[in-house]
Coordinates of C-alpha atoms and ligand atoms in Angstrom, one line a residue:
M806 CA 106.1 122.3 79.2
V807 CA 106.2 126.0 79.9
C808 CA 107.9 128.2 82.5
F809 CA 106.9 131.7 83.4
R810 CA 108.7 134.4 85.2
L811 CA 108.2 138.1 85.2
A812 CA 110.8 139.4 87.6
P813 CA 113.8 137.5 88.9
V814 CA 113.0 135.2 91.8
P815 CA 115.8 134.1 93.9
G816 CA 116.7 130.4 94.3
S817 CA 116.1 127.4 92.1
G818 CA 112.3 127.7 92.1
L819 CA 112.1 128.0 88.4
L820 CA 113.6 124.6 87.6
L821 CA 111.3 122.9 90.1
L822 CA 108.3 124.7 88.5
C823 CA 109.1 123.4 85.1
L824 CA 109.4 119.9 86.3
V825 CA 106.0 120.1 88.0
L826 CA 104.6 121.4 84.8
G827 CA 105.7 118.4 82.8
A828 CA 103.6 116.1 84.9
V829 CA 100.3 118.1 85.2
S830 CA 98.5 119.9 82.4
S831 CA 97.9 123.3 83.9
Y832 CA 99.1 126.8 84.1
A833 CA 101.8 127.0 86.7
L834 CA 102.6 130.7 87.2
E835 CA 105.0 132.6 89.4
L836 CA 105.1 136.3 89.7
N837 CA 107.2 138.7 91.8
L838 CA 106.0 142.2 91.4
T839 CA 108.4 145.0 92.4
D840 CA 107.8 148.7 93.1
S841 CA 109.7 151.7 91.8
E842 CA 112.5 150.9 94.3
N843 CA 112.8 147.3 93.1
A844 CA 111.4 146.0 96.4
T845 CA 108.9 143.1 96.2
C846 CA 105.3 144.4 96.8
L847 CA 103.5 141.3 95.7
Y848 CA 104.5 137.6 95.3
A849 CA 102.3 134.9 93.8
K850 CA 102.8 131.4 92.7
W851 CA 99.9 129.1 91.7
Q852 CA 98.5 126.6 89.3
M853 CA 95.1 126.9 87.6
N854 CA 93.0 125.5 84.9
F855 CA 89.5 126.3 83.6
T856 CA 86.6 124.3 82.3
I857 CA 84.3 126.2 79.9
R858 CA 81.0 125.0 78.6
Y859 CA 79.5 126.7 75.5
E860 CA 76.6 126.1 73.1
T861 CA 77.4 125.1 69.6
T862 CA 75.6 126.1 66.4
D863 CA 73.9 122.7 66.4
K864 CA 72.5 123.4 69.8
H865 CA 74.7 121.0 71.8
N866 CA 76.8 122.0 74.8
K867 CA 80.5 121.5 74.4
T868 CA 83.1 121.6 77.2
V869 CA 86.7 122.7 76.8
T870 CA 89.5 122.7 79.4
I871 CA 91.9 125.6 79.3
S872 CA 95.1 124.4 80.9
D873 CA 98.2 125.1 78.9
L874 CA 98.0 127.6 76.0
G875 CA 101.6 128.7 75.8
P876 CA 103.3 131.8 77.2
A877 CA 101.5 134.2 79.4
T878 CA 101.9 138.0 79.7
Y879 CA 101.3 140.0 82.8
N880 CA 100.3 143.4 81.3
G881 CA 98.4 145.4 83.8
S882 CA 99.8 143.8 86.9
S883 CA 100.7 146.4 89.4
C884 CA 101.7 147.2 93.0
G885 CA 98.8 149.7 93.1
D886 CA 98.9 153.3 94.2
D887 CA 96.8 155.7 96.2
Q888 CA 93.7 155.1 94.1
N889 CA 94.0 151.5 93.1
G890 CA 94.9 148.4 95.0
P891 CA 97.5 145.9 93.8
K892 CA 96.4 143.5 91.1
I893 CA 97.6 140.6 89.0
A894 CA 96.6 140.5 85.4
V895 CA 97.5 137.6 83.2
Q896 CA 96.9 137.2 79.5
F897 CA 97.3 133.9 77.6
G898 CA 96.2 132.0 74.5
S899 CA 94.1 134.1 72.1
G900 CA 91.9 136.3 74.2
F901 CA 92.0 134.8 77.7
S902 CA 92.5 137.2 80.5
W903 CA 92.6 136.6 84.2
I904 CA 92.7 139.3 86.9
V905 CA 92.7 139.3 90.7
N906 CA 92.7 142.4 92.8
F907 CA 93.5 143.0 96.4
T908 CA 92.5 145.4 99.1
E909 CA 94.0 146.3 102.5
E910 CA 92.2 147.1 105.7
K911 CA 93.8 147.5 109.1
S912 CA 95.6 144.3 110.0
F913 CA 94.3 142.3 107.0
Y914 CA 94.5 142.3 103.3
S915 CA 91.8 140.7 101.1
I916 CA 91.8 138.8 97.9
D917 CA 89.0 140.9 96.6
S918 CA 87.7 139.6 93.2
I919 CA 88.8 137.2 90.5
S920 CA 87.6 137.9 87.0
F921 CA 88.2 135.7 84.0
S922 CA 87.3 136.4 80.4
Y923 CA 87.4 134.4 77.2
N924 CA 86.7 135.2 73.6
T925 CA 84.6 132.6 71.6
N926 CA 85.8 134.2 68.4
D927 CA 88.8 131.9 68.8
N928 CA 87.8 129.1 66.5
T929 CA 90.6 126.8 67.6
T930 CA 89.4 126.7 71.2
F931 CA 85.7 127.2 70.6
P932 CA 84.9 125.6 67.2
D933 CA 81.3 126.3 66.1
A934 CA 80.4 128.4 69.1
K935 CA 76.9 129.7 68.6
E936 CA 77.5 133.0 70.3
K937 CA 80.7 134.8 69.3
G938 CA 82.1 137.4 71.6
V939 CA 83.9 138.1 74.9
F940 CA 82.5 136.6 78.0
I941 CA 83.5 137.7 81.5
V942 CA 82.9 135.9 84.8
S943 CA 83.6 137.8 87.9
D944 CA 83.6 136.3 91.4
H945 CA 83.8 138.4 94.6
V946 CA 86.0 136.3 96.8
A947 CA 86.6 138.6 99.7
F948 CA 89.1 136.2 101.3
R949 CA 90.9 137.8 104.3
V950 CA 94.5 137.1 105.2
P951 CA 96.4 138.7 108.1
L952 CA 98.8 141.4 106.9
N953 CA 102.4 140.1 106.6
D954 CA 101.3 136.5 106.2
I955 CA 101.6 134.6 103.0
F956 CA 98.4 132.7 102.0
R957 CA 99.0 129.1 101.1
C958 CA 96.6 126.5 99.7
N959 CA 98.0 123.4 98.3
S960 CA 94.5 121.8 98.2
L961 CA 92.2 122.2 95.3
L962 CA 90.1 125.4 95.4
T963 CA 87.1 125.5 93.0
L964 CA 85.4 128.6 92.0
G965 CA 82.3 129.1 89.9
K966 CA 79.9 126.6 88.5
N967 CA 77.7 126.2 85.4
D968 CA 79.5 127.5 82.4
V969 CA 82.9 128.3 83.8
V970 CA 84.6 126.2 86.6
Q971 CA 87.9 127.5 87.8
H972 CA 90.4 125.2 89.6
Y973 CA 93.3 126.6 91.7
W974 CA 95.9 124.7 93.6
D975 CA 99.4 125.0 95.0
V976 CA 98.5 128.6 95.7
H977 CA 101.0 130.9 97.5
V978 CA 100.2 134.6 97.5
Q979 CA 101.1 137.7 99.5
A980 CA 100.0 141.2 98.7
F981 CA 101.2 144.3 100.5
V982 CA 104.6 142.7 101.1
Q983 CA 106.4 144.7 103.8
N984 CA 110.0 145.9 103.4
G985 CA 110.4 143.9 100.2
T986 CA 110.6 140.6 102.1
V987 CA 108.1 137.8 101.4
S988 CA 106.9 136.4 104.7
T989 CA 107.7 132.9 105.9
K990 CA 104.5 132.9 108.1
E991 CA 101.9 131.0 106.2
F992 CA 98.1 131.5 106.5
L993 CA 96.6 128.2 105.4
C994 CA 93.2 127.7 103.7
D995 CA 90.8 125.4 105.7
K996 CA 91.4 122.4 103.4
D997 CA 95.2 122.6 104.1
K998 CA 94.6 123.1 107.8
T999 CA 92.8 119.8 108.3
L1000 CA 94.8 117.9 105.7
T1001 CA 98.5 118.9 106.2
T1002 CA 98.6 116.4 109.0
V1003 CA 97.2 113.6 106.8
L1004 CA 99.9 113.6 104.3
P1005 CA 103.2 115.3 103.9
I1006 CA 102.9 118.2 101.4
V1007 CA 106.2 117.8 99.8
P1008 CA 106.6 114.2 98.7
T1009 CA 110.3 114.5 98.2
T1010 CA 110.9 114.6 102.0
V1011 CA 110.4 111.2 103.3
P1012 CA 108.6 111.4 106.7
S1013 CA 110.5 109.9 109.5
P1014 CA 108.5 107.2 111.4
T1015 CA 109.8 108.7 114.6
T1016 CA 108.0 112.0 114.2
T1017 CA 104.8 111.8 116.2
P1018 CA 102.2 114.6 115.9
S1019 CA 102.2 117.0 118.7
P1020 CA 99.8 115.9 121.5
K1021 CA 96.4 117.1 120.5
E1022 CA 94.0 119.0 122.7
K1023 CA 90.6 117.5 123.3
P1024 CA 88.1 118.0 120.5
E1025 CA 85.2 120.3 121.0
I1026 CA 81.9 118.6 121.9
G1027 CA 79.3 118.7 119.1
S1028 CA 75.6 118.1 119.3
Y1029 CA 74.1 116.2 116.4
S1030 CA 70.6 115.1 115.7
V1031 CA 68.4 113.6 113.0
V1032 CA 64.8 114.7 112.5
N1033 CA 62.1 112.8 110.6
S1034 CA 58.4 113.3 110.2
N1035 CA 57.8 112.2 113.8
G1036 CA 60.3 114.8 115.1
T1037 CA 63.8 114.1 116.5
C1038 CA 64.6 110.5 116.1
L1039 CA 68.4 110.4 116.8
L1040 CA 70.5 112.3 119.2
A1041 CA 74.3 112.3 119.6
T1042 CA 76.6 114.6 121.6
M1043 CA 80.3 113.9 121.4
G1044 CA 83.8 115.2 120.8
L1045 CA 85.4 113.4 117.9
Q1046 CA 89.0 112.9 117.1
L1047 CA 90.1 111.0 114.0
N1048 CA 93.4 109.1 114.0
I1049 CA 94.6 108.1 110.5
T1050 CA 97.7 106.0 110.2
H1051 CA 99.6 106.3 107.0
D1052 CA 103.1 105.0 106.3
K1053 CA 103.5 104.3 110.0
V1054 CA 102.8 108.0 110.8
A1055 CA 99.6 108.6 112.8
S1056 CA 97.7 111.9 112.1
V1057 CA 95.2 113.1 114.6
I1058 CA 92.4 115.4 113.4
N1059 CA 89.9 117.0 115.7
I1060 CA 86.4 117.5 114.3
N1061 CA 85.3 121.1 114.6
P1062 CA 81.5 121.0 115.2
N1063 CA 81.2 124.6 114.0
T1064 CA 82.1 123.7 110.5
T1065 CA 80.6 120.2 110.4
N1066 CA 77.3 119.4 108.7
F1067 CA 75.1 116.5 109.8
T1068 CA 72.2 114.6 108.4
G1069 CA 70.9 111.0 108.7
S1070 CA 67.9 108.8 108.7
C1071 CA 65.9 106.6 111.1
H1072 CA 64.3 103.3 110.5
P1073 CA 62.9 100.7 112.9
Q1074 CA 66.0 98.4 112.7
T1075 CA 68.8 100.8 111.6
A1076 CA 69.7 104.5 112.1
L1077 CA 72.3 106.6 110.3
L1078 CA 74.2 109.7 111.4
R1079 CA 76.2 111.3 108.6
L1080 CA 78.8 114.1 109.3
S1081 CA 80.5 116.0 106.5
S1082 CA 82.7 119.1 106.1
S1083 CA 85.1 120.6 103.6
S1084 CA 87.6 117.9 104.2
I1085 CA 85.3 115.0 105.1
K1086 CA 83.2 113.8 102.2
Y1087 CA 81.2 111.7 104.7
L1088 CA 81.6 110.1 108.1
D1089 CA 78.8 107.6 108.6
F1090 CA 77.7 106.1 112.0
V1091 CA 75.3 103.2 111.4
F1092 CA 73.4 101.9 114.4
A1093 CA 71.5 98.6 114.5
V1094 CA 69.1 96.7 116.8
K1095 CA 70.1 93.3 118.2
N1096 CA 68.2 90.7 120.1
E1097 CA 65.2 93.0 119.7
N1098 CA 66.0 94.9 122.9
R1099 CA 69.5 96.4 122.5
F1100 CA 71.1 98.8 120.1
Y1101 CA 74.8 99.2 119.1
L1102 CA 77.1 100.9 116.7
K1103 CA 77.4 98.5 113.8
E1104 CA 79.2 100.3 111.1
V1105 CA 81.4 103.3 110.4
N1106 CA 82.0 104.3 106.8
V1107 CA 84.3 107.2 106.1
S1108 CA 85.6 109.1 103.0
M1109 CA 88.0 112.0 103.4
Y1110 CA 89.9 114.2 100.9
L1111 CA 93.6 114.1 101.0
V1112 CA 96.0 116.9 100.0
N1113 CA 97.1 115.3 96.8
G1114 CA 93.5 115.2 95.6
S1115 CA 92.9 111.5 96.2
V1116 CA 90.3 110.2 98.6
F1117 CA 90.8 108.0 101.7
S1118 CA 87.9 105.7 102.3
I1119 CA 87.4 102.9 104.8
A1120 CA 84.3 101.1 106.0
N1121 CA 83.7 98.4 108.6
N1122 CA 80.1 97.1 109.1
N1123 CA 81.1 94.5 111.7
L1124 CA 81.6 96.7 114.7
S1125 CA 80.2 96.3 118.2
Y1126 CA 80.4 99.5 120.2
W1127 CA 78.1 101.7 122.2
D1128 CA 75.8 98.8 123.3
A1129 CA 72.8 99.8 125.4
P1130 CA 69.1 98.7 125.9
L1131 CA 66.6 100.2 123.5
G1132 CA 64.7 103.0 125.1
S1133 CA 67.9 104.3 126.9
S1134 CA 70.9 106.2 125.8
Y1135 CA 74.5 105.2 125.8
M1136 CA 76.9 107.5 127.7
C1137 CA 80.7 107.5 128.1
N1138 CA 82.5 110.5 129.4
K1139 CA 85.9 109.1 129.3
E1140 CA 87.9 108.9 126.1
Q1141 CA 86.9 105.8 124.2
T1142 CA 88.3 104.4 120.9
V1143 CA 86.3 103.0 118.1
S1144 CA 88.7 101.0 116.0
V1145 CA 87.4 100.9 112.5
S1146 CA 90.6 99.5 110.9
G1147 CA 94.3 99.4 111.6
A1148 CA 94.6 102.6 109.8
F1149 CA 91.6 104.5 111.1
Q1150 CA 90.4 105.0 114.7
I1151 CA 88.0 107.4 116.2
N1152 CA 88.5 108.7 119.7
T1153 CA 85.3 109.9 121.4
F1154 CA 85.0 112.3 124.3
D1155 CA 82.0 113.0 126.5
L1156 CA 79.9 110.8 124.3
R1157 CA 76.1 110.4 124.6
V1158 CA 74.1 108.8 121.9
Q1159 CA 70.5 107.6 121.4
P1160 CA 69.8 106.3 117.9
F1161 CA 66.3 104.8 118.7
N1162 CA 63.2 105.6 120.7
V1163 CA 63.9 109.3 121.3
M1164 CA 61.0 110.9 123.1
E1165 CA 60.2 114.6 122.8
G1166 CA 63.7 115.3 121.5
K1167 CA 65.4 114.4 124.8
Y1168 CA 67.7 111.7 125.9
S1169 CA 66.3 108.8 127.9
T1170 CA 68.1 107.4 131.0
A1171 CA 71.7 106.7 130.3
Q1172 CA 73.5 103.4 130.4
E1173 CA 77.1 104.3 131.3
C1174 CA 80.1 102.6 129.7
S1175 CA 82.2 100.4 131.9
L1176 CA 85.1 102.9 131.7
D1177 CA 83.0 105.4 133.7
D1178 CA 82.2 102.8 136.4
D1179 CA 85.2 103.6 138.5
T1180 CA 83.9 107.1 139.1
I1181 CA 81.0 105.3 140.8
L1182 CA 83.3 103.0 142.8
I1183 CA 85.2 105.9 144.4
P1184 CA 82.3 107.0 146.6
I1185 CA 81.7 103.4 147.6
I1186 CA 85.3 103.0 148.8
V1187 CA 85.2 106.3 150.6
G1188 CA 81.9 105.3 152.3
A1189 CA 83.4 102.0 153.4
G1190 CA 86.5 103.7 154.7
L1191 CA 84.4 106.1 156.8
S1192 CA 82.4 103.4 158.5
G1193 CA 85.7 101.6 159.3
L1194 CA 83.7 98.7 160.6
I1195 CA 84.0 96.5 157.5
I1196 CA 87.7 96.9 157.3
V1197 CA 88.2 96.1 161.0
I1198 CA 86.1 92.9 160.5
V1199 CA 87.9 91.9 157.4
I1200 CA 91.3 92.4 159.0
A1201 CA 90.2 90.5 162.1
Y1202 CA 88.9 87.7 160.0
L1203 CA 92.2 87.6 158.0
I1204 CA 94.4 87.6 161.1
G1205 CA 92.2 84.8 162.6
R1206 CA 92.5 82.7 159.4
R1207 CA 96.2 83.2 159.3
K1208 CA 96.6 82.2 162.9
S1209 CA 94.7 79.0 162.6
Y1210 CA 96.5 78.2 159.4
A1211 CA 99.9 78.7 161.1
G1212 CA 98.6 76.5 164.0
Y1213 CA 98.0 73.6 161.7
Q1214 CA 101.4 74.0 160.2
T1215 CA 103.2 73.6 163.6
L1216 CA 101.5 70.3 164.1
Ligands
LIG103 C1 92.4 120.7 85.9 O1 92.8 120.6 87.2 C2 92.1 119.7 88.0 C3 92.5 119.8 89.4 O2 93.9 119.6 89.6 C4 92.4 118.3 87.5 O3 91.6 117.3 88.2 C5 92.1 118.2 86.0 O4 92.4 117.0 85.5 C6 92.8 119.3 85.2 N1 92.4 119.3 83.8 C7 93.3 119.1 82.9 C8 92.7 119.0 81.5 O5 94.4 119.0 83.1
LIG104 C1 116.0 148.4 89.6 O1 116.6 147.3 88.9 C2 117.0 147.5 87.6 C3 117.6 146.3 87.0 O2 117.1 145.2 87.5 C4 117.9 148.7 87.5 O3 118.2 149.0 86.1 C5 117.3 149.9 88.2 O4 118.2 151.0 88.2 C6 116.9 149.6 89.6 N1 116.2 150.7 90.2 C7 116.4 151.1 91.4 C8 115.6 152.3 91.9 O5 117.2 150.6 92.2
LIG105 C1 73.3 123.7 77.7 O1 73.6 124.4 78.9 C2 72.5 125.3 79.3 C3 73.0 126.1 80.5 O2 74.2 126.7 80.2 C4 71.3 124.6 79.5 O3 70.2 125.5 79.9 C5 70.9 123.8 78.3 O4 69.8 123.0 78.6 C6 72.0 122.9 77.9 N1 71.7 122.2 76.6 C7 71.9 120.9 76.4 C8 71.5 120.4 75.0 O5 72.3 120.2 77.2
LIG106 C1 101.8 143.5 76.7 O1 102.7 144.6 76.7 C2 103.7 144.5 75.7 C3 104.6 145.6 75.8 O2 104.8 146.0 77.1 C4 103.0 144.4 74.4 O3 104.0 144.2 73.4 C5 102.0 143.3 74.3 O4 101.3 143.4 73.1 C6 101.0 143.4 75.4 N1 100.2 142.3 75.4 C7 98.9 142.3 75.6 C8 98.2 141.0 75.6 O5 98.3 143.4 75.8
LIG107 C1 88.3 144.4 91.8 O1 87.8 143.9 90.6 C2 86.3 143.9 90.5 C3 85.9 143.4 89.1 O2 86.8 142.4 88.7 C4 85.7 145.2 90.8 O3 84.3 145.1 90.8 C5 86.2 145.7 92.1 O4 85.7 147.0 92.3 C6 87.7 145.7 92.2 N1 88.2 146.1 93.5 C7 89.1 147.0 93.7 C8 89.4 147.3 95.1 O5 89.7 147.6 92.8
LIG108 C1 109.9 146.9 108.1 O1 111.0 147.8 108.4 C2 110.7 148.7 109.5 C3 111.9 149.6 109.7 O2 113.1 148.9 109.4 C4 110.5 147.8 110.8 O3 110.1 148.7 111.8 C5 109.3 146.9 110.5 O4 109.1 146.0 111.7 C6 109.6 146.0 109.3 N1 108.4 145.2 109.0 C7 108.5 143.9 108.8 C8 107.2 143.2 108.6 O5 109.5 143.3 108.8
LIG109 C1 96.7 106.8 116.7 O1 96.8 105.5 116.2 C2 98.1 104.9 116.4 C3 98.2 103.6 115.7 O2 97.1 102.8 116.0 C4 98.4 104.8 117.9 O3 99.7 104.3 118.0 C5 98.3 106.2 118.5 O4 98.5 106.1 119.9 C6 96.9 106.8 118.2 N1 96.9 108.2 118.7 C7 95.8 108.7 119.3 C8 95.9 110.1 119.8 O5 94.8 108.0 119.5
LIG110 C1 82.9 127.3 117.7 O1 81.9 128.4 118.0 C2 81.9 128.8 119.3 C3 80.8 129.8 119.5 O2 80.6 130.6 118.3 C4 83.3 129.4 119.7 O3 83.3 129.7 121.1 C5 84.3 128.3 119.5 O4 85.6 128.8 119.7 C6 84.3 127.7 118.1 N1 85.2 126.6 118.0 C7 86.1 126.4 117.0 C8 87.0 125.3 117.1 O5 86.2 127.2 116.0
LIG111 C1 97.7 110.3 97.2 O1 98.4 109.8 98.3 C2 98.0 108.5 98.7 C3 98.7 108.1 99.9 O2 100.1 108.2 99.7 C4 98.2 107.5 97.6 O3 97.8 106.2 97.9 C5 97.5 108.0 96.3 O4 97.9 107.1 95.2 C6 97.9 109.4 96.0 N1 97.1 109.9 94.9 C7 97.6 110.6 93.9 C8 96.6 111.0 92.8 O5 98.8 110.9 93.8
LIG112 C1 80.1 103.2 102.4 O1 79.4 104.3 101.8 C2 79.5 104.3 100.3 C3 78.8 105.6 99.8 O2 77.6 105.8 100.5 C4 78.8 103.0 99.8 O3 78.9 103.0 98.4 C5 79.5 101.8 100.4 O4 78.8 100.7 100.0 C6 79.5 101.9 101.9 N1 80.2 100.8 102.4 C7 79.7 100.0 103.3 C8 80.6 98.9 103.7 O5 78.6 100.1 103.8

């Protein structure tokens, strides 16, 4: 267990940090850089570890994880000046160095680049490395954060691939701190944005079952399709809202079609539409044919990433939704709920789907859901009211019946 601190940080953050460290093997770092006037110019707190692959003298590849190599130094970290932007430089173990630099432009600051170097001459960490020397990996991150906001990402961020994989989590960083006061306004990474609602970030505060998420706006309508060798074979247009219930607290997540990928497959008896995004590993809609002349939504299979790094998965292959004749499409403009399990529901908006027999990439005639039917009823009622005749006849008939009934009673 190790704790790091360069400059005094107010509060009891240090104790908490050490406790966290005991549980997870990683570098948990906290840095409060001050300028010549002792005012905070840069604040950062984060956890990281690294996986390095190297070739050994006997031509094998070995993998080492660099997670906790004792005390770190911050030589070279600076608030920056007229020529250079601020940067955080960390040294640890024998010959490891990690540097991130920042730039400022108008109303934003950017996390510019992250560079990590290691020395394979260190025989404890890299026994029998074939190539001895200093290796440097540098990634241009160019991540923009509004000025005066603190960037936060509790979710796992992964950088690099192949030889060096870098993991970062519980990241809080603000460069170009104004007036020496670290902001309380957080700018969240995408993974946190979609997932903060799924689970409470701080497990120590027990969520009250009475807190309900703020009423969500309608999700944006997305257009999805699947193409095979014969052209477009599946079409779906819909707004999707996921409702996950966890510990009696429902979390509602709107799917943003702009950041959602889709794929799928088409077969004579089944068809699949698969959506995925940074927070959704997969969301599968499986359609099937029944009685040789109708189709329906038979299965939903979902797997999503949660904040704490675990995965939420649920599947139900015994559903019966969106039922319509083959050769037509199913349409439902009203909000409809697909109940996959007690803990997982999908609310759909302005839905239209055709998983089979798509001709020329276009929807065939639509079979509307019963929920939409009252929109058709309204003109019928209005028409009847206008004619008046039917109502008059009905009333006359009713009065007549009532009279004769009353007549029998007096007898
Ligand atoms: C490095 O961090 C990742 C992400 O938190 C974690 O899954 C992995 O177990 C860590 N490795 C070690 C050796 O602690
Ligand atoms: C900054 O703080 C240090 C001690 O923390 C003090 O010695 C120094 O005088 C302070 N400098 C200014 C400019 O306030
Ligand atoms: C070792 O990794 C390199 C890539 O870094 C790869 O080209 C090579 O095939 C790997 N060797 C073995 C034995 O797996
Ligand atoms: C960091 O700086 C201190 C003195 O400020 C020095 O003693 C130490 O050797 C330096 N460490 C590295 C890794 O450069
Ligand atoms: C940040 O560091 C990278 C290399 O790690 C360098 O290429 C880049 O120019 C630096 N940016 C600034 C603004 O200093
Ligand atoms: C910093 O201080 C100046 C002068 O007191 C003030 O005008 C400005 O709004 C402050 N900025 C922030 C981000 O608090
Ligand atoms: C989410 O699911 C819960 C539990 O089934 C339900 O009470 C709540 O009304 C649902 N919310 C929405 C927006 O569908
Ligand atoms: C999706 O993109 C469209 C057009 O680029 C834009 O108008 C809309 O606001 C975006 N929606 C979201 C939720 O980002
Ligand atoms: C993450 O949270 C979920 C829900 O509370 C829990 O079931 C799971 O065990 C947690 N996973 C880890 C790795 O803590
Ligand atoms: C859900 O999808 C996963 C991954 O594709 C698969 O292993 C699993 O069998 C599926 N579950 C059902 C019920 O189809």
